[in-house]
mmCIF file of C-alpha atoms in Angstrom:
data_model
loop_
_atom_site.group_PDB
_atom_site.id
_atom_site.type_symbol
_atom_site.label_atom_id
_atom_site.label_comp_id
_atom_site.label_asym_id
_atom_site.label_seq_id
_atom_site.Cartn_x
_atom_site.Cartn_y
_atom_site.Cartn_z
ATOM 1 C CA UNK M 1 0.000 0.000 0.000
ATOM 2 C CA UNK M 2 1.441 3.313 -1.215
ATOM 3 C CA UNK M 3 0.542 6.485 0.612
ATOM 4 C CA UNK M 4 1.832 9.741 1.780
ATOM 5 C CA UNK M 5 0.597 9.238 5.202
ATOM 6 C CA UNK M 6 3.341 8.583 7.509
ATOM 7 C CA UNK M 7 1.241 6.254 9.790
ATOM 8 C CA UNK M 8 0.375 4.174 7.040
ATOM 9 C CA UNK M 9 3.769 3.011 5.904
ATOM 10 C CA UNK M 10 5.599 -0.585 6.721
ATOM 11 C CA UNK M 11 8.187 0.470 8.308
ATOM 12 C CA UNK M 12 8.722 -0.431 12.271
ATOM 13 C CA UNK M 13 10.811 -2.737 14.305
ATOM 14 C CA UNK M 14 9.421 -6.062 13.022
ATOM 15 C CA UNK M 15 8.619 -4.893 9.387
ATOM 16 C CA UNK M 16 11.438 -6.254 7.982
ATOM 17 C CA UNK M 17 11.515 -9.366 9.363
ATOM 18 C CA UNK M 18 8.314 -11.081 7.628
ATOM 19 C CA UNK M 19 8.068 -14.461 7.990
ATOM 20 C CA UNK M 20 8.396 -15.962 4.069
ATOM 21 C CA UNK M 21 5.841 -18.060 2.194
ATOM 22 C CA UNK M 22 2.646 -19.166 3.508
ATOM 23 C CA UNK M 23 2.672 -22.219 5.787
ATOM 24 C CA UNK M 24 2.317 -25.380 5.373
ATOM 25 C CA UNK M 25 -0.932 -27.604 4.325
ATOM 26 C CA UNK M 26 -4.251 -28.037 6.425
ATOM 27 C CA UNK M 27 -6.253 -31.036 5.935
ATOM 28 C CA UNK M 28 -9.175 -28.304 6.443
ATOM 29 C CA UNK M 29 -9.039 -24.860 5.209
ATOM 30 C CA UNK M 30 -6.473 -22.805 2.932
ATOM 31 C CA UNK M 31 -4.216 -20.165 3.609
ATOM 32 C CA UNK M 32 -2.832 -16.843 1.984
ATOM 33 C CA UNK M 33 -1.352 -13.783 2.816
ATOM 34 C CA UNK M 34 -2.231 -11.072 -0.052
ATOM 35 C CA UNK M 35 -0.958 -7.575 1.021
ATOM 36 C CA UNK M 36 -2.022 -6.401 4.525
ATOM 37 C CA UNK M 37 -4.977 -9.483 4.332
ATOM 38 C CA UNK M 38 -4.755 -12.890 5.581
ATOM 39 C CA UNK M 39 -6.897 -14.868 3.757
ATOM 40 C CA UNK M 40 -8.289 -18.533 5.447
ATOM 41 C CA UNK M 41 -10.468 -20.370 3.320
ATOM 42 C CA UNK M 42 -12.238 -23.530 4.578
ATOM 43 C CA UNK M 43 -11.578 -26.320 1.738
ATOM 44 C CA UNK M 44 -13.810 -28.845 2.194
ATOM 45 C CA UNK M 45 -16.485 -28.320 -0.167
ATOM 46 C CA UNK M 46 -17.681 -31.305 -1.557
ATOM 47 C CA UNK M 47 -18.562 -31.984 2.543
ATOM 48 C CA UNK M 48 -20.469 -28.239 3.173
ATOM 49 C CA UNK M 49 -16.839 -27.661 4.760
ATOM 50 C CA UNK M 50 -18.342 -29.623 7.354
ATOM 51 C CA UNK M 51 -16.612 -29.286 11.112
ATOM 52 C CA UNK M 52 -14.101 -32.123 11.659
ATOM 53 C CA UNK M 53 -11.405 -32.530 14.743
ATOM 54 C CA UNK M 54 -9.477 -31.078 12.655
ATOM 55 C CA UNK M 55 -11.174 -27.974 12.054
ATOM 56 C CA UNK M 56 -10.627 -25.649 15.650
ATOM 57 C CA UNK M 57 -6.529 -26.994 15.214
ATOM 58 C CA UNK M 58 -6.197 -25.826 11.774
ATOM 59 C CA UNK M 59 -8.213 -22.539 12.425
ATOM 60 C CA UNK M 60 -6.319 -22.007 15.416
ATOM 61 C CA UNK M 61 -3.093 -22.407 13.974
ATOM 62 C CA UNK M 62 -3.848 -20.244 11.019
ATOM 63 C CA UNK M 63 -4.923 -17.284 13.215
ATOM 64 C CA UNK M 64 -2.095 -17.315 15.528
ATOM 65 C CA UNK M 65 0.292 -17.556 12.528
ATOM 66 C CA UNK M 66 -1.889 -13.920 10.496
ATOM 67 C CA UNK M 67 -2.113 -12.426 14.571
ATOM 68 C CA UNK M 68 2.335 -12.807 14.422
ATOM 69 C CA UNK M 69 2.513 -11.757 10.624
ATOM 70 C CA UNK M 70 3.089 -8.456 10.511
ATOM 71 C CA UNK M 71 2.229 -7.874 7.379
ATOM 72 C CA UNK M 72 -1.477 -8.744 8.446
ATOM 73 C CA UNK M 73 -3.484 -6.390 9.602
ATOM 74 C CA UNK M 74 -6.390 -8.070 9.463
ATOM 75 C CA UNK M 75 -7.794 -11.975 9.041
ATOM 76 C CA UNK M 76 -10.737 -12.985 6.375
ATOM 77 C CA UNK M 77 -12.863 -16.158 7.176
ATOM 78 C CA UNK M 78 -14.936 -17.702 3.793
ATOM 79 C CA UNK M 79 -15.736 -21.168 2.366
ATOM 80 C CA UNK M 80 -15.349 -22.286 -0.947
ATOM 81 C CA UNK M 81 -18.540 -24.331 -2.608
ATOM 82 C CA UNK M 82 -21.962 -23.790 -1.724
ATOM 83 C CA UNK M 83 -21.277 -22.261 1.621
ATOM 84 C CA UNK M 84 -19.898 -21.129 4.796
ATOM 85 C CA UNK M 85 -20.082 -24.212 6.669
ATOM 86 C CA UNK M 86 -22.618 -26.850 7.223
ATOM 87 C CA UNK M 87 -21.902 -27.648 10.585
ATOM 88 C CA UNK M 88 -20.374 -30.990 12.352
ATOM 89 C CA UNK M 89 -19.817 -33.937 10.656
ATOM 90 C CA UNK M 90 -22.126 -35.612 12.118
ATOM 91 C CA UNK M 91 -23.813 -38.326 9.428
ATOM 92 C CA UNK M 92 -21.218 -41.278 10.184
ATOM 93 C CA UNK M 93 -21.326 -40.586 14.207
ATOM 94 C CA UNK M 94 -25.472 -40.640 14.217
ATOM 95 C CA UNK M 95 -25.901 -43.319 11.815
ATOM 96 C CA UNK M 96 -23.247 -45.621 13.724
ATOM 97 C CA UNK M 97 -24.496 -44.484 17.297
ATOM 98 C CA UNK M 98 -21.862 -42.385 18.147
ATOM 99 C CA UNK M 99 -23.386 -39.079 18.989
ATOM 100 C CA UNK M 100 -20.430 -37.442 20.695
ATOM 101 C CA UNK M 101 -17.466 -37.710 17.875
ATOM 102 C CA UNK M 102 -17.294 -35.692 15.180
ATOM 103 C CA UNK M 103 -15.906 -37.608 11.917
ATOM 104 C CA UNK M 104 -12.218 -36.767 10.938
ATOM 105 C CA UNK M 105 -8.682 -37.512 11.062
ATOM 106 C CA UNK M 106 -6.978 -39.957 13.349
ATOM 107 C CA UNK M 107 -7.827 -39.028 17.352
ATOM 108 C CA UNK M 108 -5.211 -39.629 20.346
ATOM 109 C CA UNK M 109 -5.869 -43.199 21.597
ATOM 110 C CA UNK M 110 -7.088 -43.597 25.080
ATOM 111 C CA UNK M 111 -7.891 -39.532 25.299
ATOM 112 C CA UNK M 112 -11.166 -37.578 25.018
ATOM 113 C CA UNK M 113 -10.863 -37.131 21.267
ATOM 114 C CA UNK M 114 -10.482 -40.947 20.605
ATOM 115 C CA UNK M 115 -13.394 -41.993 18.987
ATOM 116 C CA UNK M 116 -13.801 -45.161 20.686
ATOM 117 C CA UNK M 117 -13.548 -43.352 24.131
ATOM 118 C CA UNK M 118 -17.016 -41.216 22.858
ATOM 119 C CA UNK M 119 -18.722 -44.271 21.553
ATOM 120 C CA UNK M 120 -18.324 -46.158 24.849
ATOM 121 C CA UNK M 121 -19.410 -42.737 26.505
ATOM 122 C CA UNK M 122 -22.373 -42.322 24.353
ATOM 123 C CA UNK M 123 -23.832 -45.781 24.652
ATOM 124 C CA UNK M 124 -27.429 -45.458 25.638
ATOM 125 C CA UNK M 125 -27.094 -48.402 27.537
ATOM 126 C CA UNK M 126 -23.796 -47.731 29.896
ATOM 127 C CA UNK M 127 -23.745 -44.659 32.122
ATOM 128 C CA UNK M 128 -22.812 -41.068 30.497
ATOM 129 C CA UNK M 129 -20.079 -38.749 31.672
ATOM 130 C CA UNK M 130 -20.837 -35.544 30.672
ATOM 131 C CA UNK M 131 -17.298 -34.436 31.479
ATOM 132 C CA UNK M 132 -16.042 -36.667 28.899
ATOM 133 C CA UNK M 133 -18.483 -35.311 26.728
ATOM 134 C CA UNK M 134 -17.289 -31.629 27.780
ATOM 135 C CA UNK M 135 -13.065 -31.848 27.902
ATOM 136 C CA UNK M 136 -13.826 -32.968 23.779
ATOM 137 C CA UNK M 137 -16.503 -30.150 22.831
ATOM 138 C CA UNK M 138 -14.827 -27.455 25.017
ATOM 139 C CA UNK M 139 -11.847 -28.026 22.391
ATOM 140 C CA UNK M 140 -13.750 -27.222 19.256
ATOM 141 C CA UNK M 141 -14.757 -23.991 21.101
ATOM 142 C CA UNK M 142 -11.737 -22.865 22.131
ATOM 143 C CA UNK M 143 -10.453 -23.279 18.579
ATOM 144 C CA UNK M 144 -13.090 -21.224 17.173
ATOM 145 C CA UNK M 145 -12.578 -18.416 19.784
ATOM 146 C CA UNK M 146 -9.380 -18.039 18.445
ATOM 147 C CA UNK M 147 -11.158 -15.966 15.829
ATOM 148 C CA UNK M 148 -12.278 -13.141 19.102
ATOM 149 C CA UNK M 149 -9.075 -13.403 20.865
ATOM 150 C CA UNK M 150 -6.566 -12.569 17.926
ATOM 151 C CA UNK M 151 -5.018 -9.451 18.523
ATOM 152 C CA UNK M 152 -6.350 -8.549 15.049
ATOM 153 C CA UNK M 153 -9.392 -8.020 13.531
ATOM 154 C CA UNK M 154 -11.226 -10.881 12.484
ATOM 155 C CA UNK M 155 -14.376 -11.214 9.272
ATOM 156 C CA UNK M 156 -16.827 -13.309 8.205
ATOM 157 C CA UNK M 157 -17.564 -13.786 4.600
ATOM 158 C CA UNK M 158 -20.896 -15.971 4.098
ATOM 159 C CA UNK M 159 -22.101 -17.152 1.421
ATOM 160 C CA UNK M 160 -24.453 -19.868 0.926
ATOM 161 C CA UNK M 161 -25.072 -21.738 4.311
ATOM 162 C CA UNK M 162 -23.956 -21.208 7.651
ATOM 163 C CA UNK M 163 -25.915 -23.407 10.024
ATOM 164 C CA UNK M 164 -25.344 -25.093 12.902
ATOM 165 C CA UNK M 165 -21.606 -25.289 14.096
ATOM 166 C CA UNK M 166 -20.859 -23.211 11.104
ATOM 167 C CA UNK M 167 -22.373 -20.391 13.675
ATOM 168 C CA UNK M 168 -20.612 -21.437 16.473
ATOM 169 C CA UNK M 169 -17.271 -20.611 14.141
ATOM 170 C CA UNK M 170 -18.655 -16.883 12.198
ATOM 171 C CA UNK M 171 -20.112 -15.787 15.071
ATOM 172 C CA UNK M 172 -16.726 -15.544 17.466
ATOM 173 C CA UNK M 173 -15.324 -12.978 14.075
ATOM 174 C CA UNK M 174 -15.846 -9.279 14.671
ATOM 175 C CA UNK M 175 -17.755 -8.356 12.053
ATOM 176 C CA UNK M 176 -19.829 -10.429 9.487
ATOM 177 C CA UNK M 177 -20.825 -9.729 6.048
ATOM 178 C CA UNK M 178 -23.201 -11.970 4.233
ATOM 179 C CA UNK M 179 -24.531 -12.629 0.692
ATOM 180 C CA UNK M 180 -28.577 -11.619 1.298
ATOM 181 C CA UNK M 181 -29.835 -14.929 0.308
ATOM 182 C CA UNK M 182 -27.800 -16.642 2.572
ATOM 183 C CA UNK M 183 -29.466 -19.196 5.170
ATOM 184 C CA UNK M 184 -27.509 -18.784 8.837
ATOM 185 C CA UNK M 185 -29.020 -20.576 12.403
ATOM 186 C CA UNK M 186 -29.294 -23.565 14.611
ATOM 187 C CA UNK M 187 -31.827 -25.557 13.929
ATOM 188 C CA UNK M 188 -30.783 -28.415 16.072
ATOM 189 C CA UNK M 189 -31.655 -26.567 18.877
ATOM 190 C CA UNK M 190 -34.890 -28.602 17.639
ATOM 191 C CA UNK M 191 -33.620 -31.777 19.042
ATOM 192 C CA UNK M 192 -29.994 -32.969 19.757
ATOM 193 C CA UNK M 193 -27.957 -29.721 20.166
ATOM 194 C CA UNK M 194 -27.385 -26.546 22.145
ATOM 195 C CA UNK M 195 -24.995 -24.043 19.679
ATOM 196 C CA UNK M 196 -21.933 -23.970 22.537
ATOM 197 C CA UNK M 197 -20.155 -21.016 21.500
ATOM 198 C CA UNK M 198 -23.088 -19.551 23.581
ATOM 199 C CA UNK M 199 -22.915 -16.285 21.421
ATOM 200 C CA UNK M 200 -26.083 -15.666 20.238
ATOM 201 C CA UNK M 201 -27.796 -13.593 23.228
ATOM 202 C CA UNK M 202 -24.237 -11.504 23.062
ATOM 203 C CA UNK M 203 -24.680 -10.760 19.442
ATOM 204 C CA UNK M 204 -28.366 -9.915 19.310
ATOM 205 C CA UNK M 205 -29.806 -9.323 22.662
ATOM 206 C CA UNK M 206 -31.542 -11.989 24.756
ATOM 207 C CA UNK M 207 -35.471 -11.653 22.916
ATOM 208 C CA UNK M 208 -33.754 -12.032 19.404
ATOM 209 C CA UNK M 209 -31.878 -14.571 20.453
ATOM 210 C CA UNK M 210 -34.734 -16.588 22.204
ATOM 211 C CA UNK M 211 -36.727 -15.974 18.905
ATOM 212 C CA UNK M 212 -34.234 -18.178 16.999
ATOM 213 C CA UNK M 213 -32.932 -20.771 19.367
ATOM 214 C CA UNK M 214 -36.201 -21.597 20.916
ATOM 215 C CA UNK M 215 -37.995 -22.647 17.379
ATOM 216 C CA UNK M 216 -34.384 -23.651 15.731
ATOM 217 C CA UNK M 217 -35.425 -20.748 12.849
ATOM 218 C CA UNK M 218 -32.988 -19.949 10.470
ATOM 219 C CA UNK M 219 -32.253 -15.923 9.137
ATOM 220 C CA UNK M 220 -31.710 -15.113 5.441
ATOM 221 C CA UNK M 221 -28.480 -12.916 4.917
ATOM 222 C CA UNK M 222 -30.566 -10.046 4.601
ATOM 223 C CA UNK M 223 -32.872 -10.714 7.772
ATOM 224 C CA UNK M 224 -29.169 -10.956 9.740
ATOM 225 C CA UNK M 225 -28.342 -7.599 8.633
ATOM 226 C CA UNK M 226 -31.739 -5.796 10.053
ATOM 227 C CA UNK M 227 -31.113 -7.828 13.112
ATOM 228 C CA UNK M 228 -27.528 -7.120 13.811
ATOM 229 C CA UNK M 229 -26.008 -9.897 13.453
ATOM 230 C CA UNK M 230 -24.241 -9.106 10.469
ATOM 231 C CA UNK M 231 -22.914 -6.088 9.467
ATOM 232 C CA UNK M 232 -23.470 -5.888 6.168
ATOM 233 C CA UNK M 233 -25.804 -8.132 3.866
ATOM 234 C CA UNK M 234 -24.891 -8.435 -0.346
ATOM 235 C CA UNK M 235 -26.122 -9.124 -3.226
ATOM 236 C CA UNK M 236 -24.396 -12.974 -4.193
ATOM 237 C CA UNK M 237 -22.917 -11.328 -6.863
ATOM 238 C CA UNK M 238 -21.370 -8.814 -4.956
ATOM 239 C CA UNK M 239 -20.389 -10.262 -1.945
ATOM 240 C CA UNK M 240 -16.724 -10.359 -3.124
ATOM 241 C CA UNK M 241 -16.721 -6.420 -3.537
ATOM 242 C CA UNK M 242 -18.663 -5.930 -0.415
ATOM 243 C CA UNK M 243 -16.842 -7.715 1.842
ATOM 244 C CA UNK M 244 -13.262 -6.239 0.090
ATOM 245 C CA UNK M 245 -14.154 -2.457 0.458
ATOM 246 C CA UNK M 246 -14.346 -3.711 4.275
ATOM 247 C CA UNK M 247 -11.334 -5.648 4.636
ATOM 248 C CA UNK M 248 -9.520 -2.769 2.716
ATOM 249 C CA UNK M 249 -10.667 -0.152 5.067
ATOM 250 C CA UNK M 250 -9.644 -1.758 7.912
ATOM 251 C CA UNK M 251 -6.172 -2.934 6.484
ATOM 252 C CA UNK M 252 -5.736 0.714 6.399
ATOM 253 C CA UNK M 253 -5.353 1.603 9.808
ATOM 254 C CA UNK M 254 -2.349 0.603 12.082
ATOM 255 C CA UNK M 255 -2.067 -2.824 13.343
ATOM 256 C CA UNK M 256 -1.328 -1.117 16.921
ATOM 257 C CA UNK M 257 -4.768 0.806 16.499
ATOM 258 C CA UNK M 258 -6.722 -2.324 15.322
ATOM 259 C CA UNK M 259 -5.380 -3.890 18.522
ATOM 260 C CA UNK M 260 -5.889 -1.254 20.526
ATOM 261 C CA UNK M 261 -9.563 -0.948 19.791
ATOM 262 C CA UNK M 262 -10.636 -4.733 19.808
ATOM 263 C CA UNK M 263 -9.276 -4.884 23.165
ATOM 264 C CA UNK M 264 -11.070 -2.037 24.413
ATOM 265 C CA UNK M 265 -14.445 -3.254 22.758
ATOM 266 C CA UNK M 266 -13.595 -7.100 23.362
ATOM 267 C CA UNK M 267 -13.085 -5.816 27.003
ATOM 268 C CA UNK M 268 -17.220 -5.211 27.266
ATOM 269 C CA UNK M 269 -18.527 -8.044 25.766
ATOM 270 C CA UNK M 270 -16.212 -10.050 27.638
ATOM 271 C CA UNK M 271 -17.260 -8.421 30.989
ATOM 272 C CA UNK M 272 -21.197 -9.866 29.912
ATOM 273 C CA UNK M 273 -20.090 -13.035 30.628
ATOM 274 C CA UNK M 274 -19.100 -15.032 27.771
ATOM 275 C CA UNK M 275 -16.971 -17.414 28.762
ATOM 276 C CA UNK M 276 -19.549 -18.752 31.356
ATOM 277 C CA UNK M 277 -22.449 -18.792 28.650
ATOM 278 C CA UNK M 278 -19.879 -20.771 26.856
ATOM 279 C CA UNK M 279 -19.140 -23.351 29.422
ATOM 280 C CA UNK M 280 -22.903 -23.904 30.070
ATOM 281 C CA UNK M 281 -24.391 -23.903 26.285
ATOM 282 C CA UNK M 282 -20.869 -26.870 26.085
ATOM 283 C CA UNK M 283 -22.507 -28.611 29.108
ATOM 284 C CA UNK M 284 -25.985 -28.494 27.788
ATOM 285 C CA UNK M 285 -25.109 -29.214 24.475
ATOM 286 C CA UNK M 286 -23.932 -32.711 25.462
ATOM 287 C CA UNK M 287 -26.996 -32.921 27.641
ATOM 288 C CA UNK M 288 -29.380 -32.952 24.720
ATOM 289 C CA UNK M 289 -27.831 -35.867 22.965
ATOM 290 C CA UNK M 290 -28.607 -37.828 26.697
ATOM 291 C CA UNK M 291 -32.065 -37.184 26.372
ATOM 292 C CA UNK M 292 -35.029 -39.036 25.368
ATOM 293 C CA UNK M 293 -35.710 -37.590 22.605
ATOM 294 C CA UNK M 294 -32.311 -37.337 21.549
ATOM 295 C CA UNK M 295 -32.110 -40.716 21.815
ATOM 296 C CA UNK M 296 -34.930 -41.354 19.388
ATOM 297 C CA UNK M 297 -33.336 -38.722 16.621
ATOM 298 C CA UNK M 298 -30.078 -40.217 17.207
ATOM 299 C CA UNK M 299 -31.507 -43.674 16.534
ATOM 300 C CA UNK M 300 -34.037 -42.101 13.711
ATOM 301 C CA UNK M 301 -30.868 -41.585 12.198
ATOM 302 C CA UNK M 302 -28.940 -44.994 12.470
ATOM 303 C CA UNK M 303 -32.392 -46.630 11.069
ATOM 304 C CA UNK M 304 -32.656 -44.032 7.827
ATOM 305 C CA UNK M 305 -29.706 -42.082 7.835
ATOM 306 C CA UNK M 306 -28.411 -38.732 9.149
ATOM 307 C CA UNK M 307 -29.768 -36.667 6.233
ATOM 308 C CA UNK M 308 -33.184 -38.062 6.291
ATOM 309 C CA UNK M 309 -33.704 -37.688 10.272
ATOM 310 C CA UNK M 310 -32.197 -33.980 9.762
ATOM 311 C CA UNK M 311 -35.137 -33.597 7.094
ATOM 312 C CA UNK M 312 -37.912 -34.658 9.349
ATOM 313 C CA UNK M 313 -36.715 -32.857 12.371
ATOM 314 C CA UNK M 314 -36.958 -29.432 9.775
ATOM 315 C CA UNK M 315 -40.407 -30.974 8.547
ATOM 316 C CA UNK M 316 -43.823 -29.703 9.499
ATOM 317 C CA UNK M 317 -44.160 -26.947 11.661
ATOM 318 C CA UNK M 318 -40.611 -25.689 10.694
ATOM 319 C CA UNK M 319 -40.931 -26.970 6.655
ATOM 320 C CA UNK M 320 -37.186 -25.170 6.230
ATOM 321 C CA UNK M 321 -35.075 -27.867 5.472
ATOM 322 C CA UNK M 322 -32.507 -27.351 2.804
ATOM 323 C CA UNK M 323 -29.678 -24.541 1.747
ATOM 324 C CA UNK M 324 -32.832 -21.489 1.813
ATOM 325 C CA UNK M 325 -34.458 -20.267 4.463
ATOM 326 C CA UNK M 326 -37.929 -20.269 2.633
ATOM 327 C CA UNK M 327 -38.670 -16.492 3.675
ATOM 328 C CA UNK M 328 -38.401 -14.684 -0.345
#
């Protein structure tokens, strides 16, 4: 970036000692730096760059290496495919009876995040430690936060679908900016999940929040934007633009001033109480796979498949089910 402005230059004690190339490969998401703009892409389309263990690692890794870059003054979040995300990768764990462990690359043996460890935990017919359940979901949170507590600022491009876990990830970035046909909410608050980034009430208030989480509804892109949860809603076809007058805007300003004021503004949403609404939506969210009814959606789904219990859950009332959110 050229410019006369003396506060907008490159120069400074760590300037000239930028790390080289872009690291190394993620089984999950890309990564780029172009200019001042780090540039994480989740790769996984052909899956609705579904959540697997992998996922809060990768993510995690990726922002800590754009928060040390400093080139980067600020850190984009997209998909490539259809969408955003889609949420866990949950069809092979309900189908096979094992609620609690996300498909994906090769767990620790013998740990939390072994997938034989979950399946013996989430047998219906042995005795359920939610504590298991919790020192393996608390992970995929903490991963995602990642995306709050980097020093730098942090957005949000959606496109498509972001449902599910996908909101657990979007909604710890600063600001969000959405194509206006896009479909984004938790509809397995429904039956057989509790979103446990526990953001929601933070982002739009506790009666907005309700609205959603207590019927599972899902927003279009557009309907986010008048509710505040994104800051700006596009056009699909301008998204791209959209989203890059943003980013540009921001890469403008001083990495020590982008700090400077996330910390002060990350200072009062952290002083509601987030971290405790995310310990408790983590608990609960293991809760409502140990429930009757989750029981009989988790089974539902080893008789006919994940997909099809997923469609009948979204049936009648709710008749929602799919990549649009039915609401013009």
């Amino acid at each position: 970036m050229t410019d006369a402005a003396p506060w907008r230059d490159d120069t400074g004690p760590t300037r000239d000692r930028s790390p080289e190339g872009n690291p190394g490969d993620y089984r999950t998401l890309t990564y780029e730096v172009d200019g001042r703009v780090a540039r994480l892409t989740f790769n996984r389309p052909e899956q609705g760059n579904s959540i697997t263990p992998d996922t809060p690692v990768e993510l995690a890794d990726a922002v800590e290496r754009a928060d040390l870059d400093p080139r980067v003054h600020v850190i984009v979040l997209s998909g490539r495919g259809k969408g955003f995300c889609g949420g866990y990768d949950l069809a092979a764990s309900a189908e096979r009876l094992l609620d609690g462990g996300p498909t994906g690359a090769a767990a620790q043996a013998g740990t939390v995040l072994d997938p034989l460890v979950q399946m013996t935990n989430h047998d219906p017919g042995q005795t359920w430690d939610p504590m298991i359940d919790y020192a393996m979901m608390s992970r995929f949170t903490r991963g995602f936060s990642s995306l709050l507590h980097a020093n730098k600022p942090t957005v949000a491009k959606i496109h498509g679908f972001c449902v599910a876990g996908g909101t657990d990830i979007a909604l710890h970035c600063d600001q969000i900016v959405i194509a206006d046909d896009a479909k984004i909410g938790y509809p397995p608050t429904r039956v057989w999940g509790v979103p446990s980034a526990g953001l929601w009430a933070h982002r739009l208030g506790d009666q907005r929040a309700k609205r959603l989480l207590l019927t599972g509804d899902c927003l279009s892109g557009r309907e986010a934007a008048e509710w505040g949860l994104a800051v700006e809603a596009a056009a699909p076809e301008e998204l791209d633009e959209r989203t890059e007058v943003l980013v540009q805007r921001i890469a403008a300003m001083p990495v020590n001033q982008l700090m400077m004021v996330k910390l002060a503004l990350n200072s009062a949403l952290l002083a509601q109480g987030v971290q405790n609404s995310q310990m408790i939506s983590t608990v609960f969210d293991g809760i409502s796979r140990h429930t009757r009814e989750g029981y009989a959606f988790q089974q539902r789904a080893a008789e006919t498949g994940f997909r099809q219990a997923v469609r009948e859950r979204d049936a009648a009332p709710y008749d929602d089910f799919g990549s649009s959110t039915n609401k013009g």
